[in-house]
CSV table of C-alpha atoms in Angstrom, one decimal:
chain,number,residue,atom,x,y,z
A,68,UNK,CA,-24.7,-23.0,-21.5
A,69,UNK,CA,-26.0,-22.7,-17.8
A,70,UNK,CA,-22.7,-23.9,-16.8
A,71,UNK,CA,-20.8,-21.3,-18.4
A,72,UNK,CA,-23.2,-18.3,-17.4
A,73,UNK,CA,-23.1,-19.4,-14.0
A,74,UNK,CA,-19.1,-19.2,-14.2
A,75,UNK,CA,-19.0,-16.2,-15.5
A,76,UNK,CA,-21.4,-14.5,-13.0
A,77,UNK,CA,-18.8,-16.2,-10.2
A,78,UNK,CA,-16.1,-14.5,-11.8
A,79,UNK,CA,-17.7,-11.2,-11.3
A,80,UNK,CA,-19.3,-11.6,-8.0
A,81,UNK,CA,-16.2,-13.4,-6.8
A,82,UNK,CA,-13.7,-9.9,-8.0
A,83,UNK,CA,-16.5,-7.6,-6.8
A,84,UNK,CA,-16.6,-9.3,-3.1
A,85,UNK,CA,-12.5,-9.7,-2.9
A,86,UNK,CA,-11.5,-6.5,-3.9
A,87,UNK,CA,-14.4,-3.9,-2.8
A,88,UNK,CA,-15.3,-6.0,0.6
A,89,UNK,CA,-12.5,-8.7,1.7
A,90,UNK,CA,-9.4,-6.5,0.9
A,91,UNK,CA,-10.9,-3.9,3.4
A,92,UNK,CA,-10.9,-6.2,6.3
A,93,UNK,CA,-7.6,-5.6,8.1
A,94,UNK,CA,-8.5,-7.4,11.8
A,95,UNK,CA,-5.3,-7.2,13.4
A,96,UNK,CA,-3.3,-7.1,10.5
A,97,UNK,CA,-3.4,-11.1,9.7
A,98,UNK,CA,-6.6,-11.7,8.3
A,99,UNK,CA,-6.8,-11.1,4.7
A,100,UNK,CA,-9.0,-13.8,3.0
A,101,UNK,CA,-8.4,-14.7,-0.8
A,102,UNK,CA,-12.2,-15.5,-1.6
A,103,UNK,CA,-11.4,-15.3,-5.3
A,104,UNK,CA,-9.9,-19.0,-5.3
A,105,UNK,CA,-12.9,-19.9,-5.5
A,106,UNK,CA,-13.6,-19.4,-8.7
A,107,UNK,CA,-10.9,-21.6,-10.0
A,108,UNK,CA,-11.6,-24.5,-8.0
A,109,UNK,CA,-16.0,-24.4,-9.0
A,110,UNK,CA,-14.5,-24.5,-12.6
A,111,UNK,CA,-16.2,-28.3,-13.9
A,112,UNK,CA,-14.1,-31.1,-13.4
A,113,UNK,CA,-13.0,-31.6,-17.2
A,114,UNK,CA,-12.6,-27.9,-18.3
A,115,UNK,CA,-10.0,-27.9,-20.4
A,116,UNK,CA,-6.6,-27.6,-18.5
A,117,UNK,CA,-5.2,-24.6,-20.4
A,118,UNK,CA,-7.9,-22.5,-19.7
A,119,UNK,CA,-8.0,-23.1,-16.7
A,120,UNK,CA,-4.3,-21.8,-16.2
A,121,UNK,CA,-5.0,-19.1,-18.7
A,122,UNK,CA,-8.5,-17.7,-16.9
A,123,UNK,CA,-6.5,-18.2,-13.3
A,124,UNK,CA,-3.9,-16.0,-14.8
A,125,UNK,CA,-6.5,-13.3,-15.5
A,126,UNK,CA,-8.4,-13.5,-12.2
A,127,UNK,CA,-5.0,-13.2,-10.9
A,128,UNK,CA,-4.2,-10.2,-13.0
A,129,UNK,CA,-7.0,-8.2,-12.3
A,130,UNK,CA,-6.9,-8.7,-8.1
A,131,UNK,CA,-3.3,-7.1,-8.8
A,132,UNK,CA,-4.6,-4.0,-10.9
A,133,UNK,CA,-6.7,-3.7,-7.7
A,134,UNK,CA,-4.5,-4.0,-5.4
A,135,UNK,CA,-0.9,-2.8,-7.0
A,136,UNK,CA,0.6,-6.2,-6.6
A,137,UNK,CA,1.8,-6.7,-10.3
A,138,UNK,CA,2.1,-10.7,-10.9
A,139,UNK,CA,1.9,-11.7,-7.3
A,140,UNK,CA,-1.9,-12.9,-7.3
A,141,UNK,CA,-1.4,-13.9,-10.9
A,142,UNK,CA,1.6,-16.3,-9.9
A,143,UNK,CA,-0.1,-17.8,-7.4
A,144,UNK,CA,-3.2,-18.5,-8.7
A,145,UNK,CA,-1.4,-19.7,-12.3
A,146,UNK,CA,0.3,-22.5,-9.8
A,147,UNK,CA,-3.2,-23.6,-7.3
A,148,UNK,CA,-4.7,-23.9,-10.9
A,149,UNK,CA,-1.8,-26.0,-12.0
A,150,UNK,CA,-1.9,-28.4,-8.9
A,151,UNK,CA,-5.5,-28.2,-9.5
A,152,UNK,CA,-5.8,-31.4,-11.6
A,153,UNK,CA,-3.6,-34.0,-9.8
A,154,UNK,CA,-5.4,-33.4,-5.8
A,155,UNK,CA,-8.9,-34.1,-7.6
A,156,UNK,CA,-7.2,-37.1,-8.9
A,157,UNK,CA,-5.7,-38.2,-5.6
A,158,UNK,CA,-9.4,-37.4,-3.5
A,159,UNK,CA,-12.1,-38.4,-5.8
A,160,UNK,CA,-12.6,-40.9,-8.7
A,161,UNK,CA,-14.7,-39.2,-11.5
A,162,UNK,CA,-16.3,-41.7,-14.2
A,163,UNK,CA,-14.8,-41.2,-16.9
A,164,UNK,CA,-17.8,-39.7,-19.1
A,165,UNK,CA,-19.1,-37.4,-16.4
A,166,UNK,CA,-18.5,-33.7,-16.2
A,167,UNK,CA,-19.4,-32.4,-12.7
A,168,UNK,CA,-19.1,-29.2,-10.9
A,169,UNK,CA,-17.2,-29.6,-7.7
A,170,UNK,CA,-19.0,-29.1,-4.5
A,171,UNK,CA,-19.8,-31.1,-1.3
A,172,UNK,CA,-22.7,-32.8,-3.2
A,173,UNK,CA,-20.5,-34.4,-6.1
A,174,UNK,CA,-17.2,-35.3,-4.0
A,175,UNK,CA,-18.5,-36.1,-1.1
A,176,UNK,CA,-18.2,-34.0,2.0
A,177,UNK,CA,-14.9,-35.5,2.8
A,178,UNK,CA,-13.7,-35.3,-0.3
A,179,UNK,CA,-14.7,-31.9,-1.1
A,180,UNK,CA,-13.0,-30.6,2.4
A,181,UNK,CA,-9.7,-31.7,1.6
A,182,UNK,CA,-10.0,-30.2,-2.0
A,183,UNK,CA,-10.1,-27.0,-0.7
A,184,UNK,CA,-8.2,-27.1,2.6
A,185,UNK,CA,-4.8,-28.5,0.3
A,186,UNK,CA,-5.6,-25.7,-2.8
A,187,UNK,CA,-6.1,-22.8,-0.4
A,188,UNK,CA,-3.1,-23.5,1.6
A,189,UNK,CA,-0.9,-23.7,-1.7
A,190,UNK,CA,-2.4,-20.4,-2.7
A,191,UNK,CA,-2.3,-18.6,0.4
A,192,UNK,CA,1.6,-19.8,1.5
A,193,UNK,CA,2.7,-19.2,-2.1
A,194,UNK,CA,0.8,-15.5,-2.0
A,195,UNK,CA,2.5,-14.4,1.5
A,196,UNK,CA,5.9,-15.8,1.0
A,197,UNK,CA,6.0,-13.9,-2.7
A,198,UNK,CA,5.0,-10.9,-0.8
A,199,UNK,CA,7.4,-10.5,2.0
A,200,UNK,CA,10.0,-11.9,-0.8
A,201,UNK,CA,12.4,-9.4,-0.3
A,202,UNK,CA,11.3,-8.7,3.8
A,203,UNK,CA,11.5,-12.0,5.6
A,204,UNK,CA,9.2,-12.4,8.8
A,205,UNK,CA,9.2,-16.1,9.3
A,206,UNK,CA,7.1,-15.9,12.7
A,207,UNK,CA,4.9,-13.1,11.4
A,208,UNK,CA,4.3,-15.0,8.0
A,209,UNK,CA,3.5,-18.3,9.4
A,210,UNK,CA,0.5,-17.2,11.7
A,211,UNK,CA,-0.7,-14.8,8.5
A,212,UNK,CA,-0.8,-17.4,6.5
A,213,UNK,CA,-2.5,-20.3,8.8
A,214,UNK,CA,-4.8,-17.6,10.1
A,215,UNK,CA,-5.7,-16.3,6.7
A,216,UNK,CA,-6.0,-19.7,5.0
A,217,UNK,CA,-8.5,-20.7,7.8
A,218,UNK,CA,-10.7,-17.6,7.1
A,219,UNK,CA,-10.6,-17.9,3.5
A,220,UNK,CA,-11.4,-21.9,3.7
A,221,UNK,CA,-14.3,-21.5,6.5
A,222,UNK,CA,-15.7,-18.6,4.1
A,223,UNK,CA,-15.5,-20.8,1.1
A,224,UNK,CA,-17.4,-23.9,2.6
A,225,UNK,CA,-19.4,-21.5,4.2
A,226,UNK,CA,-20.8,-20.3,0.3
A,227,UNK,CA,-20.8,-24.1,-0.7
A,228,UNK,CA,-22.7,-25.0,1.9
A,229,UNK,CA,-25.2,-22.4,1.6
A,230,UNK,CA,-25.5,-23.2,-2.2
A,231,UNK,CA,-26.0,-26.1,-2.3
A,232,UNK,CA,-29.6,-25.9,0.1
B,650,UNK,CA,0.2,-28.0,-20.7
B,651,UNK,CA,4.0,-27.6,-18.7
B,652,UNK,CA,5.2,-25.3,-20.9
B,653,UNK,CA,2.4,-23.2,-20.8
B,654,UNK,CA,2.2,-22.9,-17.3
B,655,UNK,CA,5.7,-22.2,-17.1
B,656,UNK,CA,5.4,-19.6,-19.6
B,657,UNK,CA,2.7,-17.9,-17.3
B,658,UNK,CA,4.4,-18.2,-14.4
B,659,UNK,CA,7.9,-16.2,-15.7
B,660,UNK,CA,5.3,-13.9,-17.4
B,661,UNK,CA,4.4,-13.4,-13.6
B,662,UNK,CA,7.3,-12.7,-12.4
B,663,UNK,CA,8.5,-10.4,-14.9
B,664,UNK,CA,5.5,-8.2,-13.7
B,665,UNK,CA,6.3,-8.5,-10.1
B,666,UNK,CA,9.9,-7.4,-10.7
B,667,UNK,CA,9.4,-4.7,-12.9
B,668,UNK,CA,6.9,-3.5,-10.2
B,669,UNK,CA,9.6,-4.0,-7.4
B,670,UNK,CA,11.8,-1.1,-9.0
B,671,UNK,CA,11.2,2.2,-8.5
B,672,UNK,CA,9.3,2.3,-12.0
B,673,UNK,CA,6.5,3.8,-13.4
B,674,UNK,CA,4.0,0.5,-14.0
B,675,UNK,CA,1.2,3.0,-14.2
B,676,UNK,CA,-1.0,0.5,-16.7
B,677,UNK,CA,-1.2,-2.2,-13.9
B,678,UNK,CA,-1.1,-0.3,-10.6
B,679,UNK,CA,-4.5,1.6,-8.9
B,680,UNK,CA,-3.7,4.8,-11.1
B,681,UNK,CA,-5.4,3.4,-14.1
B,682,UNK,CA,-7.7,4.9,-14.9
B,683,UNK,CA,-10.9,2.8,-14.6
B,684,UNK,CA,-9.6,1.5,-11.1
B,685,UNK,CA,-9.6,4.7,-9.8
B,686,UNK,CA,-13.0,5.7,-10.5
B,687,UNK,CA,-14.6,2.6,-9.4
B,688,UNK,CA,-12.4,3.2,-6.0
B,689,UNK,CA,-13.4,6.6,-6.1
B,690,UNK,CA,-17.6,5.8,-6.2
B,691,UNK,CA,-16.9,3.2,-2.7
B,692,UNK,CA,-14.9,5.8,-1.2
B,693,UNK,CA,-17.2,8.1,-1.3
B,694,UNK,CA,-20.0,5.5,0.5
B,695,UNK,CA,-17.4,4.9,2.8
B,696,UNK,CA,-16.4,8.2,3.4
B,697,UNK,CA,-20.0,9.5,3.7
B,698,UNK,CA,-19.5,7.8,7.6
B,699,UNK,CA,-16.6,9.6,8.6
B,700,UNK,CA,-17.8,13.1,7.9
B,701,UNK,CA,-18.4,14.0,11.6
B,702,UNK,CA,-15.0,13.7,12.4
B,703,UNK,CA,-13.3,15.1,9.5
B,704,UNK,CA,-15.4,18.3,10.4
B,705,UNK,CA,-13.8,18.7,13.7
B,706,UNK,CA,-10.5,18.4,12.3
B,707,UNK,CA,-11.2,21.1,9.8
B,708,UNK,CA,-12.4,23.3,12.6
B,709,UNK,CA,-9.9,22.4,14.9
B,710,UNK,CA,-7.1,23.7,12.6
B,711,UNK,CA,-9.7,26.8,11.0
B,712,UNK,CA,-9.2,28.1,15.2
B,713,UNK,CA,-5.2,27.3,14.8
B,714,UNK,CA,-4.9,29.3,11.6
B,715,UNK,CA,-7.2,32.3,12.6
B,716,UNK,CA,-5.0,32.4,15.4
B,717,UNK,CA,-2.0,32.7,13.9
B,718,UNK,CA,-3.6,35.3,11.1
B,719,UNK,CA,-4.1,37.2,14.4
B,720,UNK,CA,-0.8,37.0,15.9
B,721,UNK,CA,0.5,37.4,12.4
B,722,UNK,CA,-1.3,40.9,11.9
B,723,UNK,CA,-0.3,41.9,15.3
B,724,UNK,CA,3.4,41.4,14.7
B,725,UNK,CA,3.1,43.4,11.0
B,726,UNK,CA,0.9,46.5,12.8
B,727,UNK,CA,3.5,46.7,15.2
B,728,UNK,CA,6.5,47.1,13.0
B,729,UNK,CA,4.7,49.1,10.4
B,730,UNK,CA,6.7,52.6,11.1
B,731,UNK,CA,10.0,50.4,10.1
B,732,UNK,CA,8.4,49.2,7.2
B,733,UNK,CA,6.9,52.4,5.9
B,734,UNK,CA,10.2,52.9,3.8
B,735,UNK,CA,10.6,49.3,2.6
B,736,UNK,CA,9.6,48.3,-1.2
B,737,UNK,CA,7.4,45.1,-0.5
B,738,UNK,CA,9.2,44.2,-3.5
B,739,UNK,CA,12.6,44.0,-2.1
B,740,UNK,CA,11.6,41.3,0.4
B,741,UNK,CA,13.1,38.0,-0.1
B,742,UNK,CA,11.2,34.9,0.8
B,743,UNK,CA,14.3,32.1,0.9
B,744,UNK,CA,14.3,29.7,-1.8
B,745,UNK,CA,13.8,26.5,-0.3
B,746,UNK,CA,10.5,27.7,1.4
B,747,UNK,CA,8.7,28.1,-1.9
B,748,UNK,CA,6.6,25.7,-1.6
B,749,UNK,CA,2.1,25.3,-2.0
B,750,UNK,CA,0.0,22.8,-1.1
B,751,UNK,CA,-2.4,20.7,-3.4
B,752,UNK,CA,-5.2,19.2,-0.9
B,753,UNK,CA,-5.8,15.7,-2.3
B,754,UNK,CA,-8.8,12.9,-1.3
B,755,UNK,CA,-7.3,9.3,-0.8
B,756,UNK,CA,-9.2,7.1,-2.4
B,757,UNK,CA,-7.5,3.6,-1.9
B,758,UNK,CA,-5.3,2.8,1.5
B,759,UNK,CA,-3.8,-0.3,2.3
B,760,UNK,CA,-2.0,-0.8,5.9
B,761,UNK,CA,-1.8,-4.8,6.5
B,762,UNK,CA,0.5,-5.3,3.7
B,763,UNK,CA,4.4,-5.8,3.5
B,764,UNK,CA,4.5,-2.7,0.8
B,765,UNK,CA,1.2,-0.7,1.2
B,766,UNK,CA,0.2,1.9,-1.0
B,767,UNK,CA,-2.4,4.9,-1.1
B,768,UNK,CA,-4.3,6.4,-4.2
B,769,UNK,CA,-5.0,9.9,-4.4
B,770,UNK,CA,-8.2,11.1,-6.5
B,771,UNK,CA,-5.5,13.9,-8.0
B,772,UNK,CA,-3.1,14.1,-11.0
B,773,UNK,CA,-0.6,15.5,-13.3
B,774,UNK,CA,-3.5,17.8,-14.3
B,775,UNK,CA,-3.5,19.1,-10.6
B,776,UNK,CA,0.2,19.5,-11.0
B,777,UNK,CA,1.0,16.3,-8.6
B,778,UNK,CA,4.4,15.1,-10.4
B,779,UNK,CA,6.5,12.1,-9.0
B,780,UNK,CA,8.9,12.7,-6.2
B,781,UNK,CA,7.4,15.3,-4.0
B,782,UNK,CA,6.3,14.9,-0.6
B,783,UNK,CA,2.5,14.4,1.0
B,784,UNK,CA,1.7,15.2,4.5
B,785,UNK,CA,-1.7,15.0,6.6
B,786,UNK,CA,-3.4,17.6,9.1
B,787,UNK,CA,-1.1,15.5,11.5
B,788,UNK,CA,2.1,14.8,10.0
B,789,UNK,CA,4.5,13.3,7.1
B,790,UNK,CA,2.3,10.8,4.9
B,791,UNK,CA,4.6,9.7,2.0
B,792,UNK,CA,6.0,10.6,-1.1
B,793,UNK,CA,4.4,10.6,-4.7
B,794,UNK,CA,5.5,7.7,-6.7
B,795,UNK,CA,3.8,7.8,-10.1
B,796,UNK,CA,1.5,10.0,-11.9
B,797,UNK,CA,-1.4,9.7,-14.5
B,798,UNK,CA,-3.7,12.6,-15.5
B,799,UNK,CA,-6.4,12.1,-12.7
B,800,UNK,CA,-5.1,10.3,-10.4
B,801,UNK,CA,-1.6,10.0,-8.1
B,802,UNK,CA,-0.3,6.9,-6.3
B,803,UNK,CA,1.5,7.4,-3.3
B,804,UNK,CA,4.7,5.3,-1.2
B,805,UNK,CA,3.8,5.9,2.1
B,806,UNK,CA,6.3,5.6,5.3
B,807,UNK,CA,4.7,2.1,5.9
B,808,UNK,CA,6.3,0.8,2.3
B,809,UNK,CA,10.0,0.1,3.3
B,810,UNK,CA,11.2,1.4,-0.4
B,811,UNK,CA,11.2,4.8,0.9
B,812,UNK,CA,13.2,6.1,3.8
B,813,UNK,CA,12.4,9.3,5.0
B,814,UNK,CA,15.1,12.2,5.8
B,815,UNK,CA,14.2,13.1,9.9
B,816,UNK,CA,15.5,15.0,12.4
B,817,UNK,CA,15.2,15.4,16.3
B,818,UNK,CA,13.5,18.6,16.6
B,819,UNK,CA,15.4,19.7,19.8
B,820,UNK,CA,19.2,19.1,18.4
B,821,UNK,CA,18.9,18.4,14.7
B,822,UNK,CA,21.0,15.4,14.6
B,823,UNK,CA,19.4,13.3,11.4
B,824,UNK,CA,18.8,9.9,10.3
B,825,UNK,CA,16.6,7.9,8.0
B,826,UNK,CA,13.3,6.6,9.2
B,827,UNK,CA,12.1,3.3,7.9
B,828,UNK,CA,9.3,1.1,8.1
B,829,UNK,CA,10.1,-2.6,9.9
B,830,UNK,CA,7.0,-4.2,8.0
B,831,UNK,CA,5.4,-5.0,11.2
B,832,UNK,CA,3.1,-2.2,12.7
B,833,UNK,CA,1.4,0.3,11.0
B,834,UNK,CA,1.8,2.9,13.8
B,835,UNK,CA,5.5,2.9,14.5
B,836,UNK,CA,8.9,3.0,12.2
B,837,UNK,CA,12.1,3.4,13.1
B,838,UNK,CA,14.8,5.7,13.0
B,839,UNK,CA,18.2,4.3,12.0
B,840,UNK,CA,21.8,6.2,12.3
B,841,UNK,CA,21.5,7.9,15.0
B,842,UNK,CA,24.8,7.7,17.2
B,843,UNK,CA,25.7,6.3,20.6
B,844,UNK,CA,26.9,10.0,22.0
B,845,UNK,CA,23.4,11.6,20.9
B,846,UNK,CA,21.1,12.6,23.9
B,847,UNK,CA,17.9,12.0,23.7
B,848,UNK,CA,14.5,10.9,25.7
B,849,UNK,CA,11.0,9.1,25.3
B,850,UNK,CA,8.6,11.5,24.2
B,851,UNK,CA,11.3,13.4,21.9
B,852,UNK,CA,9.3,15.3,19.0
B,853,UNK,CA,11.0,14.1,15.4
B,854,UNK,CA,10.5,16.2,12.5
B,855,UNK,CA,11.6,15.9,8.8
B,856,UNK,CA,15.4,17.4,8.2
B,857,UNK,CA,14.3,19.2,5.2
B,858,UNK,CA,17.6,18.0,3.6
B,859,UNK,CA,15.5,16.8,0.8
B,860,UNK,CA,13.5,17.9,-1.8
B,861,UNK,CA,10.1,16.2,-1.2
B,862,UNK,CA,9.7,18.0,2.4
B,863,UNK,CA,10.7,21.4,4.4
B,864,UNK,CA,12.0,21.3,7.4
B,865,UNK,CA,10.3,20.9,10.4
B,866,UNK,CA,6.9,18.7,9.9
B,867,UNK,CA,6.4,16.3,12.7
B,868,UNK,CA,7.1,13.1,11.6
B,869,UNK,CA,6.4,11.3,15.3
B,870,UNK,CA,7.3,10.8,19.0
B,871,UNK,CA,10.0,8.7,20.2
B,872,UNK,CA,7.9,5.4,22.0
B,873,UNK,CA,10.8,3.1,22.6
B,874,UNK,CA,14.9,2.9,22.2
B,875,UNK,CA,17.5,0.8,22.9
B,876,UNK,CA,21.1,0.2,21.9
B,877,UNK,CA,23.7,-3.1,22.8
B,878,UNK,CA,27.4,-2.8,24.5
B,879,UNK,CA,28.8,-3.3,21.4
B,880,UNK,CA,26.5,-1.2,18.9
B,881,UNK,CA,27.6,2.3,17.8
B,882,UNK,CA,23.9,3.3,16.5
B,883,UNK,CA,20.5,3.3,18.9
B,884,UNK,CA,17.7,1.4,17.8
B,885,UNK,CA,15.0,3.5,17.7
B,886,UNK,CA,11.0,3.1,17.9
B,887,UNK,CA,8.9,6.5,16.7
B,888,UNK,CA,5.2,6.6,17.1
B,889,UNK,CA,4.1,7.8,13.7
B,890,UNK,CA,2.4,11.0,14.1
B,891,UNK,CA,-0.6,10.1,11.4
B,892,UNK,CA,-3.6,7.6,11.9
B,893,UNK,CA,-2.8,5.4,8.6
B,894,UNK,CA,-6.5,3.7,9.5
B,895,UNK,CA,-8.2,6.9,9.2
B,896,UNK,CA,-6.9,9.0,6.7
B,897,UNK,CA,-8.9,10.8,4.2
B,898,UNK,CA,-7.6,13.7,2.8
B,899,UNK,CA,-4.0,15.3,2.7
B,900,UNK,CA,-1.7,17.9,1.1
B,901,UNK,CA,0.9,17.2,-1.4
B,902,UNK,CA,3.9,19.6,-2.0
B,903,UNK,CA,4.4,21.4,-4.3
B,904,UNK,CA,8.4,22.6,-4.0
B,905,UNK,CA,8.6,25.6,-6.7
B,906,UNK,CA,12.2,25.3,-6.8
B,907,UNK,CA,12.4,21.8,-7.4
B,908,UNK,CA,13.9,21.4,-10.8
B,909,UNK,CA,16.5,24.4,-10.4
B,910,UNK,CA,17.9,22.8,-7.4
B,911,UNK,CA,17.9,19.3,-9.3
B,912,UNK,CA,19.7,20.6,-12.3
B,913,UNK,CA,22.1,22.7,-9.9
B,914,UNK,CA,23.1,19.7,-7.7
B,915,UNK,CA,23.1,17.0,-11.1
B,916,UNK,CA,25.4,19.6,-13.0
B,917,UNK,CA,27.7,19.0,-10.0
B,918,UNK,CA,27.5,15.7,-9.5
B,919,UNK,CA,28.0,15.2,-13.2
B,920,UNK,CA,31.4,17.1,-13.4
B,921,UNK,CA,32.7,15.5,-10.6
B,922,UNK,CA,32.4,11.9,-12.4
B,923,UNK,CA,34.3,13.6,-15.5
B,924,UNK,CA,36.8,13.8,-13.2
């Protein structure tokens, strides 16, 4: 029950800080972290995997009501949730019975890292290159995308970090 | 598990494309209604911080207008004998300058993005419909792309799905201006042929050769040009005349004529495909 309240409240917080505070920052025109990713990848290890895709669907929906991006954010958080369940298989090895919340203390620092660094790149490459779709900038999309993925991954070990004190 | 992530994907996609037209998504776009009141409640912290300087715009252009009430009054006194025997009645204004203004808060600006948009805290009820033209204290903002009761959303020049009609000020050769996706201060101006003259610093306003704007409104200042040996059309870099980063409030456009000249030019148009 604590699990799911806690989830919930992450959902809010996490919409409430992306769309009000994050999608304001415009420092040189790159830098546009994606905090709300992080909300799919605290989901518990076992949650069931199509609600996962369905609740990364609505996260995704509701950043594009705030944004005007109809389906973009949606699309490529649908596809970071999808991928989701295969990179915890390839970094960690869960028993079987267990149910834990990812973080640095229950995959290991190492482990937990390379979670988010692989995830957040999907998300954020997938995002951009939907984005300038029709407009193709391959040197402008590269640096926004590496530059942007690095905010948005220091910013999420950042919050682990300071959680998990 | 596949299927339904595939399912959710095209659902995706269907979204984004029917947003990419020029179509009227008004349920999922910042025009909805509960969006735009929660963006209107941080604008109006935010804005509370840029007061100062809104104030000396105001008063900047109250001096500019008294002025020209002055100058204005001035003219009329001095041809008042001639006009002693004229009907005010009989004078014509021209059609295509019946136009008023409908001053509009922005409530939601992007600038960093590929296709930006801006949110006005004004609707249909204001009498904001689609298609006409929004400009700032300084210049041409964008044009109105869909409508709900309260609230208006906006395509401005930095979205390259609009091109805007513009002309140079000094010669009134024309050409589209378009956004290159890149900076939010400059746009170019395409079409513009080898044997026009022009320099750095030229003043470009809007052609008034459509609906959404009248002639003459500063658009920008040429900042950079350049054309190959073997290119017919200059490549040309304008400094947009408005701050994108700082705008707060502008005036949308109301043209009074606007659906006699449509049905005019369509009923024209339309005959000539019977053809």
């Amino acid at each position: 029950m604590a699990v799911a309240l806690q989830n919930i409240l992450r959902f809010i917080f996490l919409i409430l800080l992306q769309v009000f505070i994050l999608d304001n920052i415009q420092f040189m025109g790159y830098i546009n972290p994606m905090i709300y990713v992080l909300f799919i990848l605290s989901l518990p290890v076992r949650f069931p995997k199509w609600a996962l895709l369905i609740l990364a669907f609505i996260m995704g929906l509701i950043i594009d009501v705030f944004s005007n991006t109809a389906g973009m954010h949606s699309f490529a958080l649908v596809f970071a949730a999808f991928l989701r369940t295969p990179v915890i298989n390839i970094f960690t090895s869960i028993d079987e019975g267990s149910n834990p919340t990812p973080s640095f203390h229950t995959f290991g620092v190492s482990a937990y890292v390379k979670y988010v660094v692989i995830l957040v790149l999907i998300h954020h490459f997938i995002l951009f290159f939907i984005e300038s779709f029709s407009f193709l900038h391959l040197t402008l999309l590269i640096p926004k995308i590496i530059i942007s993925s690095t905010v948005t991954i220091l910013l999420i070990l950042g919050l682990q970090s300071f959680k998990s004190k | 598990m596949v299927f339904l992530f595939v399912a959710l994907e095209i659902l995706s996609l269907v979204l984004l494309s029917n947003n990419k037209g020029y179509q009227r998504s008004i349920m999922l776009s910042s025009g909805n209604t509960l969006v735009g009141r929660m963006y209107e409640a941080t604008n109006a912290f935010v804005e509370f911080f840029k007061l100062s300087e809104a104030n000396d715009n105001l008063a900047i252009e109250n001096t500019q207008l008294k002025n020209r009430v002055v100058e204005l009054e001035n003219k009329l006194n001095s041809l008042t004998d001639t006009l002693n025997n004229v009907s005010w009645k009989n004078i014509r204004i021209s059609p295509e300058n019946e136009y008023a203004y409908i001053t509009a808060k922005v409530i939601r600006n992007t600038t960093h993005l590929t296709q930006n948009y801006i949110t006005l805290n004004k609707g249909s009820l204001e009498g904001i419909a689609p298609d006409m033209g929004v400009i700032g204290d300084d210049g041409v903002v964008g044009i109105v792309k869909s409508v709900s009761p309260k609230f208006s959303v906006v395509i401005p020049i930095l979205n390259p799905k609009i091109q805007i009609s513009s002309k140079f000020k000094k010669n009134n050769y024309s050409g589209p201006l378009v956004w290159n996706g890149k900076d939010s201060r400059f746009a170019s101006l395409n079409d513009i042929a080898r044997h026009v003259r022009f320099s750095l610093g030229d003043t470009i306003v809007t052609s008034g050769l459509t609906k959404n704007f009248p002639g003459g409104i500063l658009v920008g200042t040429i900042n950079d040009y350049n054309i190959k040996e073997s290119d017919a059309y200059y490549n040309i870099q304008v400094k947009l005349a408005v701050n994108y980063r700082t705008l707060t409030h502008v005036k949308v456009i109301n043209y009074k004529n606007y659906s006699e000249q449509s049905a005019l030019e369509k009923q024209v148009t339309d005959e000539d495909k019977k053809k």
